[in-house]
Amino acid sequence: MNEYKRNILDAGKTLLHAGLTVETWGNLSVCDRAAGRVYITPSGMDYDTCVEDDIVCMDLDGKILEGTRKPSIETGLHLAVYRARPDVGAVVHTHPIYSTVFSCIGEGIPLCIDEAAQALGAPVETCAYFLPGSAELAAACAEKLSGEANACLLKSHGAVCVGATLKAAFKVARVLEMTAEIYWRIRAMGRRPDPLAPSDIAFMKDFAAHRYGQR
Protein backbone atom coordinates (compact mmCIF):
# COMPACT_ATOMS: atom_id res chain seq x y z
CA MET A 1 0.00 0.00 0.00
CA ASN A 2 1.39 3.40 -1.01
CA GLU A 3 1.11 5.84 1.92
CA TYR A 4 0.86 8.89 -0.34
CA LYS A 5 -1.95 7.38 -2.40
CA ARG A 6 -3.81 6.27 0.71
CA ASN A 7 -3.55 9.76 2.17
CA ILE A 8 -4.92 11.22 -1.07
CA LEU A 9 -7.89 8.84 -0.99
CA ASP A 10 -8.72 9.72 2.62
CA ALA A 11 -8.28 13.43 1.91
CA GLY A 12 -10.62 13.27 -1.07
CA LYS A 13 -13.41 11.99 1.16
CA THR A 14 -12.62 14.73 3.69
CA LEU A 15 -12.75 17.35 0.93
CA LEU A 16 -16.21 16.20 -0.12
CA HIS A 17 -17.81 15.53 3.26
CA ALA A 18 -16.41 18.60 5.01
CA GLY A 19 -18.42 20.78 2.63
CA LEU A 20 -15.34 22.15 0.90
CA THR A 21 -16.56 21.06 -2.53
CA VAL A 22 -19.46 19.27 -4.24
CA GLU A 23 -19.65 16.27 -6.57
CA THR A 24 -16.27 15.64 -8.24
CA TRP A 25 -15.01 19.24 -8.24
CA GLY A 26 -11.90 20.36 -6.44
CA ASN A 27 -8.63 18.44 -6.43
CA LEU A 28 -5.67 17.74 -4.20
CA SER A 29 -2.12 16.53 -4.30
CA VAL A 30 0.89 15.66 -2.16
CA CYS A 31 4.55 16.03 -3.04
CA ASP A 32 7.27 13.59 -2.03
CA ARG A 33 10.16 16.04 -2.24
CA ALA A 34 12.82 13.42 -1.53
CA ALA A 35 11.72 11.29 -4.47
CA GLY A 36 10.65 14.19 -6.69
CA ARG A 37 7.15 12.73 -7.06
CA VAL A 38 3.70 14.30 -6.99
CA TYR A 39 0.54 12.29 -6.31
CA ILE A 40 -2.69 13.87 -7.54
CA THR A 41 -6.38 13.05 -7.82
CA PRO A 42 -7.79 11.90 -11.17
CA SER A 43 -10.06 14.10 -13.26
CA GLY A 44 -13.81 13.90 -12.64
CA MET A 45 -13.94 10.80 -10.44
CA ASP A 46 -16.08 10.25 -7.34
CA TYR A 47 -13.98 10.74 -4.21
CA ASP A 48 -16.04 8.12 -2.37
CA THR A 49 -15.25 5.36 -4.86
CA CYS A 50 -11.67 6.14 -5.95
CA VAL A 51 -9.07 3.44 -5.27
CA GLU A 52 -5.27 3.57 -5.16
CA ASP A 53 -4.88 2.71 -8.82
CA ASP A 54 -6.89 5.82 -9.71
CA ILE A 55 -4.30 8.17 -8.16
CA VAL A 56 -1.81 9.52 -10.68
CA CYS A 57 1.89 9.84 -9.85
CA MET A 58 4.15 12.18 -11.82
CA ASP A 59 7.42 14.04 -11.53
CA LEU A 60 7.61 17.79 -10.93
CA ASP A 61 7.70 18.38 -14.69
CA GLY A 62 4.38 16.57 -15.14
CA LYS A 63 5.72 13.34 -16.64
CA ILE A 64 3.41 10.52 -15.54
CA LEU A 65 5.26 7.78 -13.66
CA GLU A 66 2.35 5.68 -12.41
CA GLY A 67 -1.34 5.40 -13.20
CA THR A 68 -3.54 5.18 -16.27
CA ARG A 69 -6.16 7.78 -15.31
CA LYS A 70 -6.21 11.31 -16.67
CA PRO A 71 -4.95 13.56 -13.85
CA SER A 72 -6.83 16.59 -12.55
CA ILE A 73 -7.33 19.44 -15.01
CA GLU A 74 -5.48 21.65 -12.51
CA THR A 75 -2.31 19.54 -12.54
CA GLY A 76 -0.34 22.46 -13.95
CA LEU A 77 -1.51 24.67 -11.10
CA HIS A 78 -0.37 22.17 -8.47
CA LEU A 79 3.04 21.75 -10.12
CA ALA A 80 3.47 25.53 -10.43
CA VAL A 81 2.79 25.96 -6.71
CA TYR A 82 5.30 23.25 -5.78
CA ARG A 83 7.93 24.94 -7.92
CA ALA A 84 7.19 28.35 -6.37
CA ARG A 85 7.09 27.10 -2.77
CA PRO A 86 9.74 24.52 -1.81
CA ASP A 87 8.25 24.41 1.71
CA VAL A 88 4.88 23.13 0.45
CA GLY A 89 4.13 19.42 0.60
CA ALA A 90 0.40 19.45 -0.18
CA VAL A 91 -2.04 21.49 -2.26
CA VAL A 92 -5.80 21.46 -1.74
CA HIS A 93 -8.10 23.16 -4.28
CA THR A 94 -11.54 23.71 -2.79
CA HIS A 95 -14.88 25.11 -3.95
CA PRO A 96 -16.25 26.51 -0.65
CA ILE A 97 -19.29 28.77 -0.48
CA TYR A 98 -18.20 31.87 1.45
CA SER A 99 -14.68 32.06 0.06
CA THR A 100 -16.04 31.76 -3.46
CA VAL A 101 -18.49 34.61 -2.81
CA PHE A 102 -15.54 36.95 -2.38
CA SER A 103 -13.69 35.43 -5.33
CA CYS A 104 -16.67 36.21 -7.56
CA ILE A 105 -16.43 39.93 -6.79
CA GLY A 106 -12.65 39.92 -7.01
CA GLU A 107 -12.09 40.71 -3.34
CA GLY A 108 -9.64 39.25 -0.91
CA ILE A 109 -10.16 38.22 2.70
CA PRO A 110 -8.31 40.08 5.50
CA LEU A 111 -6.70 38.54 8.56
CA CYS A 112 -9.51 39.69 10.82
CA ILE A 113 -9.43 36.89 13.43
CA ASP A 114 -6.60 35.27 15.39
CA GLU A 115 -7.01 31.90 13.67
CA ALA A 116 -6.54 33.55 10.27
CA ALA A 117 -3.40 35.32 11.46
CA GLN A 118 -1.99 31.97 12.60
CA ALA A 119 -2.91 29.77 9.64
CA LEU A 120 -3.28 31.85 6.49
CA GLY A 121 0.15 33.47 6.54
CA ALA A 122 -0.93 36.71 4.86
CA PRO A 123 -4.15 38.42 3.70
CA VAL A 124 -5.82 36.24 1.09
CA GLU A 125 -5.83 37.74 -2.40
CA THR A 126 -7.91 36.90 -5.48
CA CYS A 127 -6.05 36.33 -8.72
CA ALA A 128 -7.42 37.44 -12.08
CA TYR A 129 -9.85 35.20 -13.94
CA PHE A 130 -8.42 32.62 -16.29
CA LEU A 131 -9.99 29.45 -17.64
CA PRO A 132 -9.69 26.30 -15.49
CA GLY A 133 -6.68 24.21 -16.38
CA SER A 134 -4.93 27.03 -18.23
CA ALA A 135 -1.26 27.90 -17.92
CA GLU A 136 -2.33 31.47 -17.14
CA LEU A 137 -4.36 30.36 -14.13
CA ALA A 138 -1.49 28.19 -12.86
CA ALA A 139 0.95 31.11 -13.11
CA ALA A 140 -1.44 33.58 -11.46
CA CYS A 141 -2.12 31.24 -8.54
CA ALA A 142 1.56 30.40 -8.03
CA GLU A 143 2.38 34.12 -8.01
CA LYS A 144 -0.17 34.80 -5.26
CA LEU A 145 1.28 31.96 -3.19
CA SER A 146 4.94 32.70 -3.84
CA GLY A 147 5.39 34.74 -0.65
CA GLU A 148 4.00 34.05 2.84
CA ALA A 149 0.36 33.44 1.88
CA ASN A 150 -0.94 29.90 2.41
CA ALA A 151 -4.18 30.51 0.51
CA CYS A 152 -5.45 32.42 -2.50
CA LEU A 153 -8.77 32.76 -4.27
CA LEU A 154 -9.32 31.98 -7.94
CA LYS A 155 -11.65 34.55 -9.51
CA SER A 156 -15.18 33.10 -9.83
CA HIS A 157 -13.81 29.64 -9.16
CA GLY A 158 -12.71 28.69 -5.64
CA ALA A 159 -9.68 28.58 -3.38
CA VAL A 160 -6.22 27.03 -3.28
CA CYS A 161 -4.67 26.21 0.09
CA VAL A 162 -1.21 24.85 0.86
CA GLY A 163 0.71 23.32 3.73
CA ALA A 164 3.68 21.18 4.59
CA THR A 165 1.29 18.21 4.84
CA LEU A 166 -2.27 17.41 3.79
CA LYS A 167 -3.37 17.92 7.40
CA ALA A 168 -1.80 21.38 7.41
CA ALA A 169 -3.33 22.28 4.04
CA PHE A 170 -6.78 21.22 5.23
CA LYS A 171 -6.36 23.35 8.35
CA VAL A 172 -5.69 26.32 6.09
CA ALA A 173 -8.77 25.46 4.00
CA ARG A 174 -11.04 25.24 7.03
CA VAL A 175 -9.70 28.43 8.61
CA LEU A 176 -10.04 30.26 5.29
CA GLU A 177 -13.71 29.31 4.95
CA MET A 178 -14.46 30.14 8.59
CA THR A 179 -12.79 33.53 8.18
CA ALA A 180 -14.67 34.16 4.93
CA GLU A 181 -18.01 33.43 6.62
CA ILE A 182 -17.22 35.71 9.56
CA TYR A 183 -16.09 38.44 7.17
CA TRP A 184 -19.28 37.99 5.08
CA ARG A 185 -21.47 38.29 8.17
CA ILE A 186 -19.67 41.46 9.27
CA ARG A 187 -20.16 42.92 5.81
CA ALA A 188 -23.84 41.92 5.90
CA MET A 189 -24.16 44.08 9.02
CA GLY A 190 -22.91 47.03 7.00
CA ARG A 191 -19.64 47.03 8.90
CA ARG A 192 -15.97 46.33 8.25
CA PRO A 193 -13.81 44.36 10.70
CA ASP A 194 -11.27 46.16 12.85
CA PRO A 195 -7.88 45.18 11.40
CA LEU A 196 -5.39 43.22 13.46
CA ALA A 197 -2.19 45.15 14.07
CA PRO A 198 0.84 43.91 12.08
CA SER A 199 2.68 43.27 15.35
CA ASP A 200 -0.19 41.09 16.60
CA ILE A 201 -0.26 39.17 13.31
CA ALA A 202 3.49 38.56 13.57
CA PHE A 203 3.07 37.37 17.17
CA MET A 204 0.26 34.96 16.27
CA LYS A 205 2.21 33.49 13.34
CA ASP A 206 5.25 32.92 15.54
CA PHE A 207 3.09 31.49 18.32
CA ALA A 208 1.43 29.00 15.96
CA ALA A 209 4.74 27.97 14.42
CA HIS A 210 6.85 27.62 17.57
CA ARG A 211 4.84 27.65 20.79
CA TYR A 212 1.31 26.31 20.25
CA GLY A 213 0.44 22.79 21.36
CA GLN A 214 2.63 20.08 22.86
CA ARG A 215 6.25 19.85 21.76
PDB file of C-alpha atoms in Angstrom:
ATOM      1  CA  MET A   1       0.000   0.000   0.000  1.00  0.00           C
ATOM      2  CA  ASN A   2       1.387   3.401  -1.008  1.00  0.00           C
ATOM      3  CA  GLU A   3       1.106   5.839   1.919  1.00  0.00           C
ATOM      4  CA  TYR A   4       0.856   8.888  -0.335  1.00  0.00           C
ATOM      5  CA  LYS A   5      -1.946   7.376  -2.401  1.00  0.00           C
ATOM      6  CA  ARG A   6      -3.814   6.265   0.712  1.00  0.00           C
ATOM      7  CA  ASN A   7      -3.551   9.763   2.173  1.00  0.00           C
ATOM      8  CA  ILE A   8      -4.916  11.225  -1.070  1.00  0.00           C
ATOM      9  CA  LEU A   9      -7.895   8.841  -0.989  1.00  0.00           C
ATOM     10  CA  ASP A  10      -8.717   9.725   2.623  1.00  0.00           C
ATOM     11  CA  ALA A  11      -8.280  13.432   1.914  1.00  0.00           C
ATOM     12  CA  GLY A  12     -10.618  13.265  -1.071  1.00  0.00           C
ATOM     13  CA  LYS A  13     -13.407  11.993   1.156  1.00  0.00           C
ATOM     14  CA  THR A  14     -12.617  14.728   3.685  1.00  0.00           C
ATOM     15  CA  LEU A  15     -12.750  17.349   0.927  1.00  0.00           C
ATOM     16  CA  LEU A  16     -16.213  16.204  -0.117  1.00  0.00           C
ATOM     17  CA  HIS A  17     -17.814  15.528   3.256  1.00  0.00           C
ATOM     18  CA  ALA A  18     -16.410  18.604   5.005  1.00  0.00           C
ATOM     19  CA  GLY A  19     -18.422  20.775   2.631  1.00  0.00           C
ATOM     20  CA  LEU A  20     -15.344  22.154   0.903  1.00  0.00           C
ATOM     21  CA  THR A  21     -16.560  21.064  -2.529  1.00  0.00           C
ATOM     22  CA  VAL A  22     -19.461  19.274  -4.241  1.00  0.00           C
ATOM     23  CA  GLU A  23     -19.648  16.272  -6.565  1.00  0.00           C
ATOM     24  CA  THR A  24     -16.273  15.637  -8.242  1.00  0.00           C
ATOM     25  CA  TRP A  25     -15.009  19.239  -8.236  1.00  0.00           C
ATOM     26  CA  GLY A  26     -11.896  20.361  -6.440  1.00  0.00           C
ATOM     27  CA  ASN A  27      -8.627  18.444  -6.430  1.00  0.00           C
ATOM     28  CA  LEU A  28      -5.673  17.739  -4.196  1.00  0.00           C
ATOM     29  CA  SER A  29      -2.117  16.526  -4.298  1.00  0.00           C
ATOM     30  CA  VAL A  30       0.887  15.662  -2.156  1.00  0.00           C
ATOM     31  CA  CYS A  31       4.552  16.034  -3.045  1.00  0.00           C
ATOM     32  CA  ASP A  32       7.265  13.588  -2.031  1.00  0.00           C
ATOM     33  CA  ARG A  33      10.159  16.035  -2.239  1.00  0.00           C
ATOM     34  CA  ALA A  34      12.815  13.424  -1.533  1.00  0.00           C
ATOM     35  CA  ALA A  35      11.716  11.285  -4.471  1.00  0.00           C
ATOM     36  CA  GLY A  36      10.652  14.186  -6.690  1.00  0.00           C
ATOM     37  CA  ARG A  37       7.151  12.729  -7.056  1.00  0.00           C
ATOM     38  CA  VAL A  38       3.703  14.302  -6.989  1.00  0.00           C
ATOM     39  CA  TYR A  39       0.535  12.286  -6.314  1.00  0.00           C
ATOM     40  CA  ILE A  40      -2.693  13.873  -7.545  1.00  0.00           C
ATOM     41  CA  THR A  41      -6.381  13.054  -7.824  1.00  0.00           C
ATOM     42  CA  PRO A  42      -7.794  11.902 -11.171  1.00  0.00           C
ATOM     43  CA  SER A  43     -10.056  14.103 -13.258  1.00  0.00           C
ATOM     44  CA  GLY A  44     -13.805  13.898 -12.638  1.00  0.00           C
ATOM     45  CA  MET A  45     -13.937  10.800 -10.440  1.00  0.00           C
ATOM     46  CA  ASP A  46     -16.076  10.255  -7.344  1.00  0.00           C
ATOM     47  CA  TYR A  47     -13.978  10.737  -4.210  1.00  0.00           C
ATOM     48  CA  ASP A  48     -16.038   8.124  -2.368  1.00  0.00           C
ATOM     49  CA  THR A  49     -15.250   5.360  -4.860  1.00  0.00           C
ATOM     50  CA  CYS A  50     -11.667   6.139  -5.945  1.00  0.00           C
ATOM     51  CA  VAL A  51      -9.067   3.440  -5.268  1.00  0.00           C
ATOM     52  CA  GLU A  52      -5.273   3.568  -5.156  1.00  0.00           C
ATOM     53  CA  ASP A  53      -4.882   2.707  -8.821  1.00  0.00           C
ATOM     54  CA  ASP A  54      -6.894   5.822  -9.713  1.00  0.00           C
ATOM     55  CA  ILE A  55      -4.297   8.166  -8.160  1.00  0.00           C
ATOM     56  CA  VAL A  56      -1.810   9.517 -10.682  1.00  0.00           C
ATOM     57  CA  CYS A  57       1.894   9.837  -9.852  1.00  0.00           C
ATOM     58  CA  MET A  58       4.150  12.175 -11.817  1.00  0.00           C
ATOM     59  CA  ASP A  59       7.416  14.039 -11.525  1.00  0.00           C
ATOM     60  CA  LEU A  60       7.615  17.786 -10.933  1.00  0.00           C
ATOM     61  CA  ASP A  61       7.697  18.377 -14.693  1.00  0.00           C
ATOM     62  CA  GLY A  62       4.384  16.574 -15.143  1.00  0.00           C
ATOM     63  CA  LYS A  63       5.721  13.344 -16.642  1.00  0.00           C
ATOM     64  CA  ILE A  64       3.409  10.519 -15.542  1.00  0.00           C
ATOM     65  CA  LEU A  65       5.262   7.778 -13.665  1.00  0.00           C
ATOM     66  CA  GLU A  66       2.354   5.675 -12.408  1.00  0.00           C
ATOM     67  CA  GLY A  67      -1.337   5.403 -13.201  1.00  0.00           C
ATOM     68  CA  THR A  68      -3.539   5.182 -16.269  1.00  0.00           C
ATOM     69  CA  ARG A  69      -6.155   7.779 -15.308  1.00  0.00           C
ATOM     70  CA  LYS A  70      -6.213  11.314 -16.668  1.00  0.00           C
ATOM     71  CA  PRO A  71      -4.953  13.562 -13.854  1.00  0.00           C
ATOM     72  CA  SER A  72      -6.833  16.594 -12.554  1.00  0.00           C
ATOM     73  CA  ILE A  73      -7.328  19.436 -15.010  1.00  0.00           C
ATOM     74  CA  GLU A  74      -5.480  21.646 -12.512  1.00  0.00           C
ATOM     75  CA  THR A  75      -2.309  19.536 -12.537  1.00  0.00           C
ATOM     76  CA  GLY A  76      -0.336  22.464 -13.953  1.00  0.00           C
ATOM     77  CA  LEU A  77      -1.507  24.672 -11.101  1.00  0.00           C
ATOM     78  CA  HIS A  78      -0.369  22.165  -8.469  1.00  0.00           C
ATOM     79  CA  LEU A  79       3.037  21.754 -10.119  1.00  0.00           C
ATOM     80  CA  ALA A  80       3.472  25.532 -10.429  1.00  0.00           C
ATOM     81  CA  VAL A  81       2.788  25.964  -6.712  1.00  0.00           C
ATOM     82  CA  TYR A  82       5.300  23.253  -5.784  1.00  0.00           C
ATOM     83  CA  ARG A  83       7.933  24.943  -7.921  1.00  0.00           C
ATOM     84  CA  ALA A  84       7.187  28.351  -6.365  1.00  0.00           C
ATOM     85  CA  ARG A  85       7.090  27.099  -2.767  1.00  0.00           C
ATOM     86  CA  PRO A  86       9.741  24.524  -1.812  1.00  0.00           C
ATOM     87  CA  ASP A  87       8.248  24.406   1.707  1.00  0.00           C
ATOM     88  CA  VAL A  88       4.875  23.131   0.454  1.00  0.00           C
ATOM     89  CA  GLY A  89       4.131  19.419   0.597  1.00  0.00           C
ATOM     90  CA  ALA A  90       0.397  19.446  -0.183  1.00  0.00           C
ATOM     91  CA  VAL A  91      -2.040  21.494  -2.262  1.00  0.00           C
ATOM     92  CA  VAL A  92      -5.805  21.461  -1.744  1.00  0.00           C
ATOM     93  CA  HIS A  93      -8.100  23.156  -4.277  1.00  0.00           C
ATOM     94  CA  THR A  94     -11.545  23.712  -2.787  1.00  0.00           C
ATOM     95  CA  HIS A  95     -14.882  25.107  -3.947  1.00  0.00           C
ATOM     96  CA  PRO A  96     -16.249  26.514  -0.650  1.00  0.00           C
ATOM     97  CA  ILE A  97     -19.290  28.772  -0.483  1.00  0.00           C
ATOM     98  CA  TYR A  98     -18.202  31.866   1.453  1.00  0.00           C
ATOM     99  CA  SER A  99     -14.675  32.058   0.065  1.00  0.00           C
ATOM    100  CA  THR A 100     -16.042  31.762  -3.459  1.00  0.00           C
ATOM    101  CA  VAL A 101     -18.492  34.605  -2.808  1.00  0.00           C
ATOM    102  CA  PHE A 102     -15.537  36.946  -2.379  1.00  0.00           C
ATOM    103  CA  SER A 103     -13.686  35.425  -5.329  1.00  0.00           C
ATOM    104  CA  CYS A 104     -16.673  36.212  -7.556  1.00  0.00           C
ATOM    105  CA  ILE A 105     -16.425  39.927  -6.786  1.00  0.00           C
ATOM    106  CA  GLY A 106     -12.650  39.918  -7.009  1.00  0.00           C
ATOM    107  CA  GLU A 107     -12.093  40.715  -3.344  1.00  0.00           C
ATOM    108  CA  GLY A 108      -9.644  39.247  -0.908  1.00  0.00           C
ATOM    109  CA  ILE A 109     -10.155  38.224   2.705  1.00  0.00           C
ATOM    110  CA  PRO A 110      -8.311  40.085   5.497  1.00  0.00           C
ATOM    111  CA  LEU A 111      -6.699  38.544   8.561  1.00  0.00           C
ATOM    112  CA  CYS A 112      -9.515  39.690  10.820  1.00  0.00           C
ATOM    113  CA  ILE A 113      -9.428  36.889  13.432  1.00  0.00           C
ATOM    114  CA  ASP A 114      -6.604  35.267  15.391  1.00  0.00           C
ATOM    115  CA  GLU A 115      -7.007  31.900  13.672  1.00  0.00           C
ATOM    116  CA  ALA A 116      -6.539  33.548  10.272  1.00  0.00           C
ATOM    117  CA  ALA A 117      -3.400  35.316  11.459  1.00  0.00           C
ATOM    118  CA  GLN A 118      -1.987  31.972  12.604  1.00  0.00           C
ATOM    119  CA  ALA A 119      -2.914  29.774   9.643  1.00  0.00           C
ATOM    120  CA  LEU A 120      -3.277  31.852   6.487  1.00  0.00           C
ATOM    121  CA  GLY A 121       0.147  33.468   6.543  1.00  0.00           C
ATOM    122  CA  ALA A 122      -0.934  36.705   4.858  1.00  0.00           C
ATOM    123  CA  PRO A 123      -4.146  38.417   3.696  1.00  0.00           C
ATOM    124  CA  VAL A 124      -5.823  36.242   1.088  1.00  0.00           C
ATOM    125  CA  GLU A 125      -5.831  37.742  -2.399  1.00  0.00           C
ATOM    126  CA  THR A 126      -7.911  36.902  -5.484  1.00  0.00           C
ATOM    127  CA  CYS A 127      -6.053  36.333  -8.725  1.00  0.00           C
ATOM    128  CA  ALA A 128      -7.421  37.440 -12.080  1.00  0.00           C
ATOM    129  CA  TYR A 129      -9.846  35.201 -13.936  1.00  0.00           C
ATOM    130  CA  PHE A 130      -8.420  32.617 -16.294  1.00  0.00           C
ATOM    131  CA  LEU A 131      -9.992  29.447 -17.642  1.00  0.00           C
ATOM    132  CA  PRO A 132      -9.692  26.300 -15.491  1.00  0.00           C
ATOM    133  CA  GLY A 133      -6.677  24.208 -16.375  1.00  0.00           C
ATOM    134  CA  SER A 134      -4.934  27.030 -18.231  1.00  0.00           C
ATOM    135  CA  ALA A 135      -1.264  27.900 -17.919  1.00  0.00           C
ATOM    136  CA  GLU A 136      -2.326  31.472 -17.139  1.00  0.00           C
ATOM    137  CA  LEU A 137      -4.359  30.361 -14.127  1.00  0.00           C
ATOM    138  CA  ALA A 138      -1.492  28.193 -12.864  1.00  0.00           C
ATOM    139  CA  ALA A 139       0.949  31.108 -13.111  1.00  0.00           C
ATOM    140  CA  ALA A 140      -1.439  33.578 -11.461  1.00  0.00           C
ATOM    141  CA  CYS A 141      -2.120  31.241  -8.540  1.00  0.00           C
ATOM    142  CA  ALA A 142       1.556  30.403  -8.032  1.00  0.00           C
ATOM    143  CA  GLU A 143       2.384  34.121  -8.008  1.00  0.00           C
ATOM    144  CA  LYS A 144      -0.169  34.800  -5.261  1.00  0.00           C
ATOM    145  CA  LEU A 145       1.275  31.957  -3.186  1.00  0.00           C
ATOM    146  CA  SER A 146       4.939  32.703  -3.838  1.00  0.00           C
ATOM    147  CA  GLY A 147       5.388  34.736  -0.652  1.00  0.00           C
ATOM    148  CA  GLU A 148       4.003  34.048   2.837  1.00  0.00           C
ATOM    149  CA  ALA A 149       0.357  33.440   1.879  1.00  0.00           C
ATOM    150  CA  ASN A 150      -0.938  29.903   2.412  1.00  0.00           C
ATOM    151  CA  ALA A 151      -4.177  30.514   0.511  1.00  0.00           C
ATOM    152  CA  CYS A 152      -5.452  32.418  -2.499  1.00  0.00           C
ATOM    153  CA  LEU A 153      -8.768  32.765  -4.273  1.00  0.00           C
ATOM    154  CA  LEU A 154      -9.315  31.982  -7.942  1.00  0.00           C
ATOM    155  CA  LYS A 155     -11.650  34.550  -9.513  1.00  0.00           C
ATOM    156  CA  SER A 156     -15.176  33.105  -9.825  1.00  0.00           C
ATOM    157  CA  HIS A 157     -13.812  29.641  -9.156  1.00  0.00           C
ATOM    158  CA  GLY A 158     -12.708  28.690  -5.636  1.00  0.00           C
ATOM    159  CA  ALA A 159      -9.678  28.580  -3.376  1.00  0.00           C
ATOM    160  CA  VAL A 160      -6.216  27.026  -3.285  1.00  0.00           C
ATOM    161  CA  CYS A 161      -4.666  26.206   0.089  1.00  0.00           C
ATOM    162  CA  VAL A 162      -1.212  24.855   0.858  1.00  0.00           C
ATOM    163  CA  GLY A 163       0.707  23.319   3.731  1.00  0.00           C
ATOM    164  CA  ALA A 164       3.679  21.181   4.594  1.00  0.00           C
ATOM    165  CA  THR A 165       1.289  18.208   4.839  1.00  0.00           C
ATOM    166  CA  LEU A 166      -2.266  17.413   3.795  1.00  0.00           C
ATOM    167  CA  LYS A 167      -3.367  17.920   7.396  1.00  0.00           C
ATOM    168  CA  ALA A 168      -1.799  21.379   7.407  1.00  0.00           C
ATOM    169  CA  ALA A 169      -3.326  22.283   4.037  1.00  0.00           C
ATOM    170  CA  PHE A 170      -6.778  21.220   5.228  1.00  0.00           C
ATOM    171  CA  LYS A 171      -6.362  23.347   8.349  1.00  0.00           C
ATOM    172  CA  VAL A 172      -5.694  26.324   6.095  1.00  0.00           C
ATOM    173  CA  ALA A 173      -8.770  25.457   4.001  1.00  0.00           C
ATOM    174  CA  ARG A 174     -11.041  25.238   7.033  1.00  0.00           C
ATOM    175  CA  VAL A 175      -9.704  28.427   8.611  1.00  0.00           C
ATOM    176  CA  LEU A 176     -10.043  30.257   5.294  1.00  0.00           C
ATOM    177  CA  GLU A 177     -13.711  29.305   4.952  1.00  0.00           C
ATOM    178  CA  MET A 178     -14.462  30.142   8.588  1.00  0.00           C
ATOM    179  CA  THR A 179     -12.785  33.527   8.184  1.00  0.00           C
ATOM    180  CA  ALA A 180     -14.666  34.162   4.928  1.00  0.00           C
ATOM    181  CA  GLU A 181     -18.007  33.429   6.617  1.00  0.00           C
ATOM    182  CA  ILE A 182     -17.216  35.711   9.559  1.00  0.00           C
ATOM    183  CA  TYR A 183     -16.094  38.438   7.173  1.00  0.00           C
ATOM    184  CA  TRP A 184     -19.277  37.991   5.078  1.00  0.00           C
ATOM    185  CA  ARG A 185     -21.471  38.286   8.173  1.00  0.00           C
ATOM    186  CA  ILE A 186     -19.674  41.458   9.269  1.00  0.00           C
ATOM    187  CA  ARG A 187     -20.158  42.924   5.807  1.00  0.00           C
ATOM    188  CA  ALA A 188     -23.838  41.923   5.895  1.00  0.00           C
ATOM    189  CA  MET A 189     -24.162  44.081   9.020  1.00  0.00           C
ATOM    190  CA  GLY A 190     -22.907  47.030   6.998  1.00  0.00           C
ATOM    191  CA  ARG A 191     -19.640  47.030   8.899  1.00  0.00           C
ATOM    192  CA  ARG A 192     -15.967  46.333   8.250  1.00  0.00           C
ATOM    193  CA  PRO A 193     -13.809  44.361  10.703  1.00  0.00           C
ATOM    194  CA  ASP A 194     -11.274  46.159  12.847  1.00  0.00           C
ATOM    195  CA  PRO A 195      -7.880  45.183  11.404  1.00  0.00           C
ATOM    196  CA  LEU A 196      -5.387  43.217  13.456  1.00  0.00           C
ATOM    197  CA  ALA A 197      -2.187  45.145  14.071  1.00  0.00           C
ATOM    198  CA  PRO A 198       0.838  43.907  12.075  1.00  0.00           C
ATOM    199  CA  SER A 199       2.683  43.274  15.354  1.00  0.00           C
ATOM    200  CA  ASP A 200      -0.190  41.093  16.597  1.00  0.00           C
ATOM    201  CA  ILE A 201      -0.264  39.166  13.307  1.00  0.00           C
ATOM    202  CA  ALA A 202       3.489  38.556  13.570  1.00  0.00           C
ATOM    203  CA  PHE A 203       3.072  37.372  17.166  1.00  0.00           C
ATOM    204  CA  MET A 204       0.262  34.960  16.268  1.00  0.00           C
ATOM    205  CA  LYS A 205       2.206  33.492  13.342  1.00  0.00           C
ATOM    206  CA  ASP A 206       5.254  32.920  15.539  1.00  0.00           C
ATOM    207  CA  PHE A 207       3.086  31.492  18.318  1.00  0.00           C
ATOM    208  CA  ALA A 208       1.426  29.000  15.963  1.00  0.00           C
ATOM    209  CA  ALA A 209       4.739  27.966  14.422  1.00  0.00           C
ATOM    210  CA  HIS A 210       6.845  27.616  17.566  1.00  0.00           C
ATOM    211  CA  ARG A 211       4.838  27.654  20.793  1.00  0.00           C
ATOM    212  CA  TYR A 212       1.311  26.314  20.246  1.00  0.00           C
ATOM    213  CA  GLY A 213       0.437  22.792  21.356  1.00  0.00           C
ATOM    214  CA  GLN A 214       2.630  20.078  22.864  1.00  0.00           C
ATOM    215  CA  ARG A 215       6.247  19.846  21.765  1.00  0.00           C
TER     216      ARG A 215
END
